PDB file of C-alpha atoms in Angstrom:
ATOM      1  CA  MET W   1      24.052  12.080  -4.661  1.00 45.00           C
ATOM      2  CA  LYS W   2      24.143   9.684  -7.630  1.00 46.00           C
ATOM      3  CA  GLN W   3      21.749  10.749 -10.525  1.00 46.00           C
ATOM      4  CA  PHE W   4      18.240   9.267 -10.023  1.00 50.00           C
ATOM      5  CA  LEU W   5      16.977   6.384 -12.191  1.00 49.00           C
ATOM      6  CA  PHE W   6      13.782   7.787 -13.999  1.00 46.00           C
ATOM      7  CA  LEU W   7      11.391   4.896 -14.399  1.00 45.00           C
ATOM      8  CA  ILE W   8       8.043   7.454 -14.126  1.00 43.00           C
ATOM      9  CA  PHE W   9       5.144   6.886 -16.051  1.00 43.00           C
ATOM     10  CA  CYS W  10       3.578   9.599 -17.449  1.00 38.00           C
ATOM     11  CA  HIS W  11       0.690   9.099 -15.094  1.00 41.00           C
ATOM     12  CA  TRP W  12       2.694  10.311 -12.444  1.00 45.00           C
ATOM     13  CA  SER W  13       2.241  13.879 -13.720  1.00 46.00           C
ATOM     14  CA  SER W  14       2.284  16.079 -10.471  1.00 52.00           C
ATOM     15  CA  GLN W  15      -0.034  18.754 -12.500  1.00 52.00           C
ATOM     16  CA  ALA W  16      -2.656  16.249 -12.730  1.00 54.00           C
ATOM     17  CA  SER W  17      -2.247  14.783  -9.327  1.00 64.00           C
ATOM     18  CA  ALA W  18      -2.537  18.216  -7.881  1.00 61.00           C
ATOM     19  CA  GLN W  19      -5.129  19.504  -9.724  1.00 60.00           C
ATOM     20  CA  ILE W  20      -7.325  16.791  -8.561  1.00 67.00           C
ATOM     21  CA  GLN W  21      -6.562  17.061  -5.034  1.00 65.00           C
ATOM     22  CA  GLU W  22      -6.785  20.788  -4.828  1.00 62.00           C
ATOM     23  CA  THR W  23      -9.348  21.636  -7.283  1.00 61.00           C
ATOM     24  CA  PHE W  24     -11.867  18.751  -6.952  1.00 60.00           C
ATOM     25  CA  TRP W  25     -11.245  17.686  -3.328  1.00 65.00           C
ATOM     26  CA  HIS W  26      -9.558  20.701  -1.622  1.00 65.00           C
ATOM     27  CA  TRP W  27      -6.956  18.649   0.232  1.00 76.00           C
ATOM     28  CA  GLN W  28      -4.566  20.380   2.509  1.00 82.00           C
ATOM     29  CA  VAL W  29      -0.778  20.807   1.529  1.00 88.00           C
ATOM     30  CA  ILE W  30       1.176  19.472   4.631  1.00 92.00           C
ATOM     31  CA  ASP W  31       4.812  19.461   2.876  1.00 94.00           C
ATOM     32  CA  THR W  32       6.575  19.364  -0.443  1.00 93.00           C
ATOM     33  CA  ALA W  33       8.007  16.205  -1.946  1.00 92.00           C
ATOM     34  CA  ARG W  34      11.604  16.138  -2.532  1.00 93.00           C
ATOM     35  CA  ILE W  35      11.822  12.441  -3.573  1.00 93.00           C
ATOM     36  CA  VAL W  36       9.093  10.391  -5.035  1.00 93.00           C
ATOM     37  CA  CYS W  37       9.299   6.566  -5.038  1.00 94.00           C
ATOM     38  CA  LEU W  38       7.518   3.826  -6.992  1.00 93.00           C
ATOM     39  CA  TYR W  39       7.137   0.490  -5.249  1.00 95.00           C
ATOM     40  CA  ASP W  40       5.641  -3.072  -6.384  1.00 94.00           C
ATOM     41  CA  TYR W  41       3.654  -3.774  -3.081  1.00 95.00           C
ATOM     42  CA  THR W  42       2.656  -7.647  -3.526  1.00 94.00           C
ATOM     43  CA  LYS W  43       0.771  -9.957  -1.264  1.00 93.00           C
ATOM     44  CA  PHE W  44      -1.380 -12.945  -1.554  1.00 89.00           C
ATOM     45  CA  PHE W  45      -5.139 -12.779  -2.392  1.00 82.00           C
ATOM     46  CA  MET W  46      -6.849 -13.566   0.994  1.00 80.00           C
ATOM     47  CA  PHE W  47      -7.841 -16.981   0.336  1.00 79.00           C
ATOM     48  CA  ARG W  48      -5.307 -19.571   0.632  1.00 81.00           C
ATOM     49  CA  SER W  49      -7.218 -22.147  -2.025  1.00 70.00           C
ATOM     50  CA  GLU W  50      -6.361 -19.421  -4.777  1.00 68.00           C
ATOM     51  CA  HIS W  51      -2.922 -19.098  -4.028  1.00 77.00           C
ATOM     52  CA  LEU W  52      -2.915 -15.472  -6.304  1.00 81.00           C
ATOM     53  CA  LYS W  53      -0.352 -13.029  -5.726  1.00 85.00           C
ATOM     54  CA  GLU W  54      -1.558  -9.527  -5.954  1.00 87.00           C
ATOM     55  CA  HIS W  55       0.385  -6.648  -7.128  1.00 88.00           C
ATOM     56  CA  ASP W  56      -0.174  -3.071  -6.222  1.00 89.00           C
ATOM     57  CA  ASP W  57       1.582   0.202  -7.593  1.00 90.00           C
ATOM     58  CA  CYS W  58       2.295   2.158  -4.348  1.00 93.00           C
ATOM     59  CA  LEU W  59       3.859   5.871  -4.014  1.00 93.00           C
ATOM     60  CA  LEU W  60       6.289   7.198  -0.747  1.00 96.00           C
ATOM     61  CA  GLU W  61       6.498  10.994  -1.115  1.00 95.00           C
ATOM     62  CA  ILE W  62       9.102  12.022   1.014  1.00 96.00           C
ATOM     63  CA  GLY W  63       8.925  15.596   2.038  1.00 96.00           C
ATOM     64  CA  ASP W  64      11.065  17.993   4.202  1.00 95.00           C
ATOM     65  CA  THR W  65       9.334  17.005   7.518  1.00 96.00           C
ATOM     66  CA  LEU W  66       7.296  14.005   6.784  1.00 97.00           C
ATOM     67  CA  SER W  67       6.109  11.423   4.032  1.00 97.00           C
ATOM     68  CA  ARG W  68       3.098  10.013   2.873  1.00 95.00           C
ATOM     69  CA  PHE W  69       2.682   6.121   1.552  1.00 96.00           C
ATOM     70  CA  TYR W  70      -0.335   5.109  -0.126  1.00 93.00           C
ATOM     71  CA  SER W  71      -1.725   3.044  -3.347  1.00 89.00           C
ATOM     72  CA  TYR W  72      -1.535   4.691  -6.745  1.00 84.00           C
ATOM     73  CA  LYS W  73      -4.253   2.297  -7.974  1.00 75.00           C
ATOM     74  CA  HIS W  74      -6.653   3.371  -5.183  1.00 68.00           C
ATOM     75  CA  PHE W  75      -5.883   7.292  -5.850  1.00 67.00           C
ATOM     76  CA  GLN W  76      -6.722   6.326  -9.467  1.00 66.00           C
ATOM     77  CA  SER W  77     -10.225   4.660  -8.581  1.00 59.00           C
ATOM     78  CA  ASP W  78     -10.948   7.663  -6.435  1.00 58.00           C
ATOM     79  CA  SER W  79      -9.985  10.226  -9.343  1.00 55.00           C
ATOM     80  CA  LEU W  80     -12.256   8.262 -11.523  1.00 52.00           C
ATOM     81  CA  PHE W  81     -15.434   7.806  -9.068  1.00 50.00           C
ATOM     82  CA  TYR W  82     -14.969  11.343  -7.330  1.00 54.00           C
ATOM     83  CA  THR W  83     -14.129  14.065 -10.016  1.00 60.00           C
ATOM     84  CA  THR W  84     -16.113  14.178 -13.148  1.00 60.00           C
ATOM     85  CA  ALA W  85     -19.368  12.107 -14.561  1.00 67.00           C
ATOM     86  CA  ALA W  86     -17.604  10.977 -17.508  1.00 65.00           C
ATOM     87  CA  ALA W  87     -14.899   9.822 -15.042  1.00 57.00           C
ATOM     88  CA  LYS W  88     -17.339   7.892 -12.928  1.00 59.00           C
ATOM     89  CA  GLN W  89     -18.644   6.312 -16.221  1.00 68.00           C
ATOM     90  CA  GLU W  90     -15.132   5.294 -16.770  1.00 65.00           C
ATOM     91  CA  TYR W  91     -15.298   3.626 -13.278  1.00 57.00           C
ATOM     92  CA  GLN W  92     -18.306   1.658 -13.812  1.00 69.00           C
ATOM     93  CA  ARG W  93     -17.028   0.420 -17.205  1.00 71.00           C
ATOM     94  CA  ARG W  94     -13.934  -1.025 -15.564  1.00 64.00           C
ATOM     95  CA  VAL W  95     -16.121  -2.818 -12.927  1.00 63.00           C
ATOM     96  CA  LEU W  96     -18.258  -4.320 -15.348  1.00 70.00           C
ATOM     97  CA  GLU W  97     -15.565  -5.245 -17.835  1.00 70.00           C
ATOM     98  CA  GLY W  98     -13.389  -6.749 -14.871  1.00 61.00           C
ATOM     99  CA  MET W  99     -16.574  -8.830 -13.861  1.00 66.00           C
ATOM    100  CA  LYS W 100     -16.856 -10.338 -17.475  1.00 65.00           C
ATOM    101  CA  ALA W 101     -12.796 -10.965 -17.351  1.00 64.00           C
ATOM    102  CA  ARG W 102     -12.570 -14.846 -18.339  1.00 71.00           C
ATOM    103  CA  GLY W 103      -9.366 -16.647 -18.887  1.00 66.00           C
ATOM    104  CA  ASP W 104      -8.026 -20.159 -19.377  1.00 65.00           C
ATOM    105  CA  SER W 105      -8.676 -20.954 -15.722  1.00 62.00           C
ATOM    106  CA  LYS W 106     -10.135 -19.866 -12.470  1.00 57.00           C
ATOM    107  CA  MET W 107      -6.714 -18.431 -11.484  1.00 56.00           C
ATOM    108  CA  SER W 108      -6.145 -16.648 -14.749  1.00 61.00           C
ATOM    109  CA  SER W 109      -9.916 -15.334 -14.800  1.00 58.00           C
ATOM    110  CA  LEU W 110      -9.420 -13.720 -11.394  1.00 59.00           C
ATOM    111  CA  GLU W 111      -5.928 -12.390 -12.027  1.00 59.00           C
ATOM    112  CA  LYS W 112      -7.486 -10.568 -15.124  1.00 58.00           C
ATOM    113  CA  MET W 113     -10.443  -9.323 -12.884  1.00 61.00           C
ATOM    114  CA  ILE W 114      -8.092  -7.772 -10.286  1.00 61.00           C
ATOM    115  CA  ALA W 115      -6.121  -6.099 -12.901  1.00 62.00           C
ATOM    116  CA  ILE W 116      -8.860  -4.556 -14.708  1.00 57.00           C
ATOM    117  CA  MET W 117     -11.301  -3.640 -11.645  1.00 58.00           C
ATOM    118  CA  PRO W 118     -10.526  -0.406  -9.808  1.00 55.00           C
ATOM    119  CA  GLY W 119      -8.829  -1.302  -6.407  1.00 61.00           C
ATOM    120  CA  GLY W 120      -5.716  -0.730  -4.506  1.00 67.00           C
ATOM    121  CA  SER W 121      -5.064  -0.590  -0.711  1.00 75.00           C
ATOM    122  CA  ALA W 122      -7.224   1.730   0.868  1.00 78.00           C
ATOM    123  CA  GLN W 123      -4.575   2.379   3.424  1.00 91.00           C
ATOM    124  CA  GLU W 124      -2.791   5.524   4.029  1.00 93.00           C
ATOM    125  CA  ILE W 125       0.424   6.142   5.997  1.00 97.00           C
ATOM    126  CA  TYR W 126       1.971   9.187   7.162  1.00 97.00           C
ATOM    127  CA  LYS W 127       5.377   9.156   9.143  1.00 97.00           C
ATOM    128  CA  ASN W 128       6.212  12.104  11.367  1.00 94.00           C
ATOM    129  CA  HIS W 129       3.115  13.761  11.178  1.00 90.00           C
ATOM    130  CA  PRO W 130       2.377  14.785  13.599  1.00 83.00           C
ATOM    131  CA  SER W 131       5.628  14.773  14.791  1.00 90.00           C
ATOM    132  CA  ASP W 132       7.350  11.823  16.234  1.00 94.00           C
ATOM    133  CA  SER W 133       4.108   9.678  14.946  1.00 96.00           C
ATOM    134  CA  ILE W 134       3.222   7.117  12.369  1.00 97.00           C
ATOM    135  CA  THR W 135      -0.591   8.282  11.577  1.00 96.00           C
ATOM    136  CA  VAL W 136      -2.598   5.474   9.440  1.00 96.00           C
ATOM    137  CA  LEU W 137      -5.657   6.200   7.527  1.00 93.00           C
ATOM    138  CA  ASP W 138      -7.632   2.946   6.955  1.00 88.00           C
ATOM    139  CA  ASN W 139     -10.463   2.768   4.865  1.00 81.00           C
ATOM    140  CA  TRP W 140     -10.423  -0.922   4.614  1.00 70.00           C
ATOM    141  CA  GLY W 141     -14.100  -1.892   6.107  1.00 66.00           C
ATOM    142  CA  GLY W 142     -14.821   1.581   7.435  1.00 75.00           C
ATOM    143  CA  ARG W 143     -13.393   4.786   8.196  1.00 87.00           C
ATOM    144  CA  THR W 144     -10.470   4.356  11.298  1.00 92.00           C
ATOM    145  CA  LEU W 145      -7.376   6.270  12.241  1.00 95.00           C
ATOM    146  CA  TYR W 146      -5.110   5.249  14.530  1.00 96.00           C
ATOM    147  CA  LYS W 147      -1.316   6.505  15.685  1.00 96.00           C
ATOM    148  CA  GLU W 148       1.729   5.024  16.874  1.00 97.00           C
ATOM    149  CA  PRO W 149       4.882   6.252  17.899  1.00 97.00           C
ATOM    150  CA  LEU W 150       7.779   6.855  15.191  1.00 97.00           C
ATOM    151  CA  GLU W 151       9.826   4.105  16.221  1.00 97.00           C
ATOM    152  CA  PRO W 152      12.432   2.173  13.597  1.00 97.00           C
ATOM    153  CA  GLN W 153      12.522  -1.385  13.541  1.00 98.00           C
ATOM    154  CA  PRO W 154      15.217  -3.241  15.240  1.00 98.00           C
ATOM    155  CA  TRP W 155      17.662  -3.511  12.069  1.00 98.00           C
ATOM    156  CA  GLU W 156      20.872  -5.634  11.943  1.00 98.00           C
ATOM    157  CA  ILE W 157      22.957  -4.490   8.971  1.00 98.00           C
ATOM    158  CA  MET W 158      24.891  -7.437   7.190  1.00 98.00           C
ATOM    159  CA  PRO W 159      27.701  -7.222   5.078  1.00 98.00           C
ATOM    160  CA  ASP W 160      26.206  -8.528   2.188  1.00 98.00           C
ATOM    161  CA  THR W 161      25.678  -6.153  -0.910  1.00 98.00           C
ATOM    162  CA  THR W 162      23.965  -6.153  -4.300  1.00 98.00           C
ATOM    163  CA  THR W 163      22.958  -3.982  -6.946  1.00 96.00           C
ATOM    164  CA  ILE W 164      19.135  -3.140  -7.688  1.00 95.00           C
ATOM    165  CA  LEU W 165      17.974  -0.560 -10.210  1.00 92.00           C
ATOM    166  CA  GLY W 166      21.915   0.622 -10.430  1.00 92.00           C
ATOM    167  CA  PHE W 167      21.943   1.489  -6.849  1.00 95.00           C
ATOM    168  CA  GLN W 168      24.327  -0.449  -4.542  1.00 97.00           C
ATOM    169  CA  CYS W 169      22.805  -1.765  -1.838  1.00 98.00           C
ATOM    170  CA  GLN W 170      23.294  -3.498   1.371  1.00 98.00           C
ATOM    171  CA  LYS W 171      21.539  -6.055   3.523  1.00 98.00           C
ATOM    172  CA  ALA W 172      19.446  -5.842   6.743  1.00 98.00           C
ATOM    173  CA  VAL W 173      17.537  -7.892   8.792  1.00 98.00           C
ATOM    174  CA  CYS W 174      14.803  -7.616  11.759  1.00 98.00           C
ATOM    175  CA  GLN W 175      12.378  -9.256  13.397  1.00 98.00           C
ATOM    176  CA  TRP W 176       9.348  -6.981  13.581  1.00 98.00           C
ATOM    177  CA  ARG W 177       5.517  -7.613  15.186  1.00 98.00           C
ATOM    178  CA  GLY W 178       5.516 -11.290  14.642  1.00 97.00           C
ATOM    179  CA  ARG W 179       7.355 -11.381  11.194  1.00 98.00           C
ATOM    180  CA  SER W 180      11.273 -11.675   9.672  1.00 98.00           C
ATOM    181  CA  TYR W 181      12.301  -9.390   7.093  1.00 98.00           C
ATOM    182  CA  THR W 182      14.809  -8.843   4.935  1.00 98.00           C
ATOM    183  CA  ALA W 183      15.541  -5.416   3.490  1.00 98.00           C
ATOM    184  CA  TRP W 184      17.973  -4.078   0.890  1.00 98.00           C
ATOM    185  CA  PHE W 185      18.904  -0.161   1.491  1.00 98.00           C
ATOM    186  CA  SER W 186      21.124   2.344  -0.436  1.00 97.00           C
ATOM    187  CA  GLU W 187      23.169   5.101   0.866  1.00 97.00           C
ATOM    188  CA  GLU W 188      23.313   6.519  -2.587  1.00 95.00           C
ATOM    189  CA  ILE W 189      19.834   7.641  -1.620  1.00 95.00           C
ATOM    190  CA  PRO W 190      20.530   9.080   1.720  1.00 94.00           C
ATOM    191  CA  VAL W 191      16.887   9.620   3.139  1.00 96.00           C
ATOM    192  CA  ASN W 192      15.864   7.966   6.386  1.00 96.00           C
ATOM    193  CA  ASP W 193      12.577   6.250   4.984  1.00 98.00           C
ATOM    194  CA  GLY W 194      11.000   3.100   3.191  1.00 98.00           C
ATOM    195  CA  PRO W 195       7.526   1.698   2.084  1.00 98.00           C
ATOM    196  CA  TYR W 196       4.751   0.955   4.449  1.00 98.00           C
ATOM    197  CA  LYS W 197       6.042   1.309   8.168  1.00 98.00           C
ATOM    198  CA  PHE W 198       9.479   0.829   7.584  1.00 98.00           C
ATOM    199  CA  PHE W 199      12.489   2.984   8.240  1.00 98.00           C
ATOM    200  CA  GLY W 200      15.482   3.499  10.284  1.00 98.00           C
ATOM    201  CA  LEU W 201      18.606   2.517   7.884  1.00 98.00           C
ATOM    202  CA  PRO W 202      21.214   4.834   6.624  1.00 97.00           C
ATOM    203  CA  GLY W 203      19.751   5.033   3.141  1.00 97.00           C
ATOM    204  CA  LEU W 204      16.258   4.294   1.329  1.00 98.00           C
ATOM    205  CA  ILE W 205      15.122   1.388   1.659  1.00 98.00           C
ATOM    206  CA  VAL W 206      14.626  -0.207  -1.782  1.00 98.00           C
ATOM    207  CA  SER W 207      13.405  -3.637  -1.375  1.00 98.00           C
ATOM    208  CA  VAL W 208      11.850  -5.514   1.772  1.00 98.00           C
ATOM    209  CA  GLU W 209      10.181  -8.809   2.039  1.00 98.00           C
ATOM    210  CA  ASP W 210       9.258 -11.113   5.053  1.00 97.00           C
ATOM    211  CA  ALA W 211      10.708 -14.753   5.109  1.00 97.00           C
ATOM    212  CA  THR W 212       7.214 -16.528   4.067  1.00 95.00           C
ATOM    213  CA  GLY W 213       6.918 -14.547   0.916  1.00 95.00           C
ATOM    214  CA  GLU W 214       3.606 -13.168   1.851  1.00 95.00           C
ATOM    215  CA  TYR W 215       4.481  -9.480   1.618  1.00 97.00           C
ATOM    216  CA  GLY W 216       7.132  -7.916  -0.228  1.00 97.00           C
ATOM    217  CA  TRP W 217       7.787  -4.003  -1.353  1.00 98.00           C
ATOM    218  CA  TYR W 218      10.322  -3.405  -4.357  1.00 97.00           C
ATOM    219  CA  LEU W 219      11.006  -0.151  -5.849  1.00 96.00           C
ATOM    220  CA  LYS W 220      10.268   0.317  -9.433  1.00 93.00           C
ATOM    221  CA  GLY W 221      11.352   3.795  -9.964  1.00 91.00           C
ATOM    222  CA  ILE W 222      12.248   6.620  -8.081  1.00 92.00           C
ATOM    223  CA  GLU W 223      12.540  10.588  -9.150  1.00 89.00           C
ATOM    224  CA  GLN W 224      13.321  13.920  -7.898  1.00 87.00           C
ATOM    225  CA  PRO W 225      10.209  16.275  -9.166  1.00 85.00           C
ATOM    226  CA  ASP W 226      10.649  20.247  -9.344  1.00 81.00           C
ATOM    227  CA  GLU W 227       7.483  20.833  -8.015  1.00 80.00           C
ATOM    228  CA  ARG W 228       5.119  18.165  -6.173  1.00 86.00           C
ATOM    229  CA  ARG W 229       3.116  18.643  -2.970  1.00 87.00           C
ATOM    230  CA  ILE W 230       1.969  16.217  -0.433  1.00 91.00           C
ATOM    231  CA  TYR W 231      -1.376  16.314   0.646  1.00 87.00           C
ATOM    232  CA  GLN W 232      -3.417  15.094   3.708  1.00 87.00           C
ATOM    233  CA  TYR W 233      -6.179  12.597   2.709  1.00 83.00           C
ATOM    234  CA  LYS W 234      -9.691  13.280   3.203  1.00 80.00           C
ATOM    235  CA  PRO W 235     -12.734  10.950   3.147  1.00 73.00           C
ATOM    236  CA  LEU W 236     -14.516  11.746  -0.305  1.00 66.00           C
ATOM    237  CA  ASP W 237     -17.891  10.602   0.862  1.00 68.00           C
ATOM    238  CA  GLY W 238     -18.164  13.330   3.662  1.00 69.00           C
ATOM    239  CA  LYS W 239     -17.707  10.952   6.397  1.00 78.00           C
ATOM    240  CA  GLU W 240     -15.073  11.284   9.054  1.00 84.00           C
ATOM    241  CA  PHE W 241     -12.155   8.781  10.361  1.00 89.00           C
ATOM    242  CA  LYS W 242     -13.039   7.360  13.665  1.00 93.00           C
ATOM    243  CA  PRO W 243     -10.244   7.264  15.977  1.00 95.00           C
ATOM    244  CA  THR W 244      -9.223   4.024  17.252  1.00 96.00           C
ATOM    245  CA  GLU W 245      -5.951   2.047  18.655  1.00 96.00           C
ATOM    246  CA  ARG W 246      -3.811  -0.225  16.152  1.00 97.00           C
ATOM    247  CA  LEU W 247      -4.070  -3.226  17.846  1.00 97.00           C
ATOM    248  CA  ALA W 248      -8.195  -3.058  18.220  1.00 95.00           C
ATOM    249  CA  GLU W 249      -7.991  -2.076  14.462  1.00 94.00           C
ATOM    250  CA  LEU W 250      -5.956  -5.153  13.347  1.00 95.00           C
ATOM    251  CA  ARG W 251      -8.143  -7.518  15.510  1.00 95.00           C
ATOM    252  CA  LYS W 252     -11.316  -6.213  13.519  1.00 93.00           C
ATOM    253  CA  GLN W 253      -9.418  -6.472  10.176  1.00 91.00           C
ATOM    254  CA  TRP W 254      -8.472 -10.438  11.232  1.00 93.00           C
ATOM    255  CA  LYS W 255     -12.398 -10.975  12.147  1.00 93.00           C
ATOM    256  CA  SER W 256     -13.649  -9.620   9.036  1.00 90.00           C
ATOM    257  CA  ARG W 257     -11.104 -12.002   7.082  1.00 89.00           C
ATOM    258  CA  LEU W 258     -12.399 -15.155   8.894  1.00 91.00           C
ATOM    259  CA  ALA W 259     -16.181 -13.956   8.308  1.00 90.00           C
ATOM    260  CA  ASN W 260     -15.119 -13.811   4.678  1.00 86.00           C
ATOM    261  CA  VAL W 261     -14.048 -17.294   4.726  1.00 86.00           C
ATOM    262  CA  LYS W 262     -17.246 -18.513   6.435  1.00 87.00           C
ATOM    263  CA  LYS W 263     -19.546 -16.674   3.904  1.00 86.00           C
ATOM    264  CA  VAL W 264     -17.846 -18.136   1.012  1.00 80.00           C
ATOM    265  CA  ASN W 265     -18.153 -21.692   2.365  1.00 81.00           C
ATOM    266  CA  SER W 266     -21.532 -21.261   3.444  1.00 83.00           C
ATOM    267  CA  ASP W 267     -22.400 -19.920  -0.224  1.00 77.00           C
ATOM    268  CA  ALA W 268     -20.528 -23.138  -1.585  1.00 74.00           C
ATOM    269  CA  VAL W 269     -22.632 -25.285   0.439  1.00 77.00           C
ATOM    270  CA  MET W 270     -25.832 -23.372  -0.581  1.00 80.00           C
ATOM    271  CA  LEU W 271     -24.932 -24.236  -4.162  1.00 74.00           C
ATOM    272  CA  GLY W 272     -24.231 -27.871  -3.549  1.00 79.00           C
ATOM    273  CA  LYS W 273     -20.289 -27.412  -3.554  1.00 79.00           C
ATOM    274  CA  GLU W 274     -17.914 -28.776  -1.280  1.00 80.00           C
ATOM    275  CA  PRO W 275     -16.272 -25.661   0.760  1.00 78.00           C
ATOM    276  CA  ASN W 276     -13.046 -24.258  -0.967  1.00 77.00           C
ATOM    277  CA  GLU W 277     -11.546 -22.906   2.443  1.00 74.00           C
ATOM    278  CA  ASN W 278     -10.213 -25.458   4.650  1.00 80.00           C
ATOM    279  CA  GLU W 279      -7.546 -23.038   6.052  1.00 77.00           C
ATOM    280  CA  ALA W 280      -7.671 -19.832   7.583  1.00 85.00           C
ATOM    281  CA  PRO W 281      -7.155 -17.365   5.335  1.00 90.00           C
ATOM    282  CA  TYR W 282      -3.374 -15.445   4.800  1.00 92.00           C
ATOM    283  CA  ASP W 283      -2.717 -13.598   7.840  1.00 95.00           C
ATOM    284  CA  LEU W 284      -2.098  -9.550   8.315  1.00 95.00           C
ATOM    285  CA  ILE W 285       0.853  -7.905   7.914  1.00 97.00           C
ATOM    286  CA  GLU W 286       1.667  -7.425  11.445  1.00 98.00           C
ATOM    287  CA  LEU W 287       1.065 -10.590  13.766  1.00 98.00           C
ATOM    288  CA  ASP W 288       1.317  -9.105  17.328  1.00 97.00           C
ATOM    289  CA  TYR W 289      -2.651  -8.648  17.520  1.00 97.00           C
ATOM    290  CA  LYS W 290      -2.906 -12.113  18.855  1.00 92.00           C
TER     291      LYS W 290
END
């Protein structure tokens, strides 16, 4: 196997991560990470009038029997809010600083606020946990859990090649759950995995994006840790996840987005302004809920 490219920040420290997840949160160890990948997850801010693309650092921890994909920014937020009193004060400081952020325009102010404030995707995805299943834990608007069969996307491998982060990559395309995707994978990293729910190619999926450009996942760095555990996420406020079905959860999320648009427009009218949101918000990743 080709020597991996190290683009690893110091905050990836497995020792610090383990201390938080074991000492403070008492999470269960479910596997050992053999490969850890850092992806830039990009998506548009919900409201179309803003046309603002958000970035979220996400980790893919690949073990012997399963993998875990989650937002590192969200993990950092939880680490501040649910560990020590001093850490919680830092969390509150960032919230206040983000609310005060100002730029040269409304757009730049919003970009600064998102960059400063705690946040990140509140979703955890486990492949092959339990066996032959994908488990999704979602803190978005509640505590929900759903499972689906571990089935790869219907990829078609193309002859196109390119180099990404020094790795020779090949192109693959697919239609999946209402969107068209283009992925680049590398057989130099011989693992059948990738960001989000993507897998099923003869090498790590280095990047994948949908044809509209609304969603994308791009590898930023990769390492083979000496000793790093994979943990099972548990809610930190004592609440339990409520089992649901995938399509039911997606329909609930879409209704919530529409409600947010309605509230923003209603608030604008109350202030004597014209409603900003004349279109539906950006849609979800998976569109087969319709």
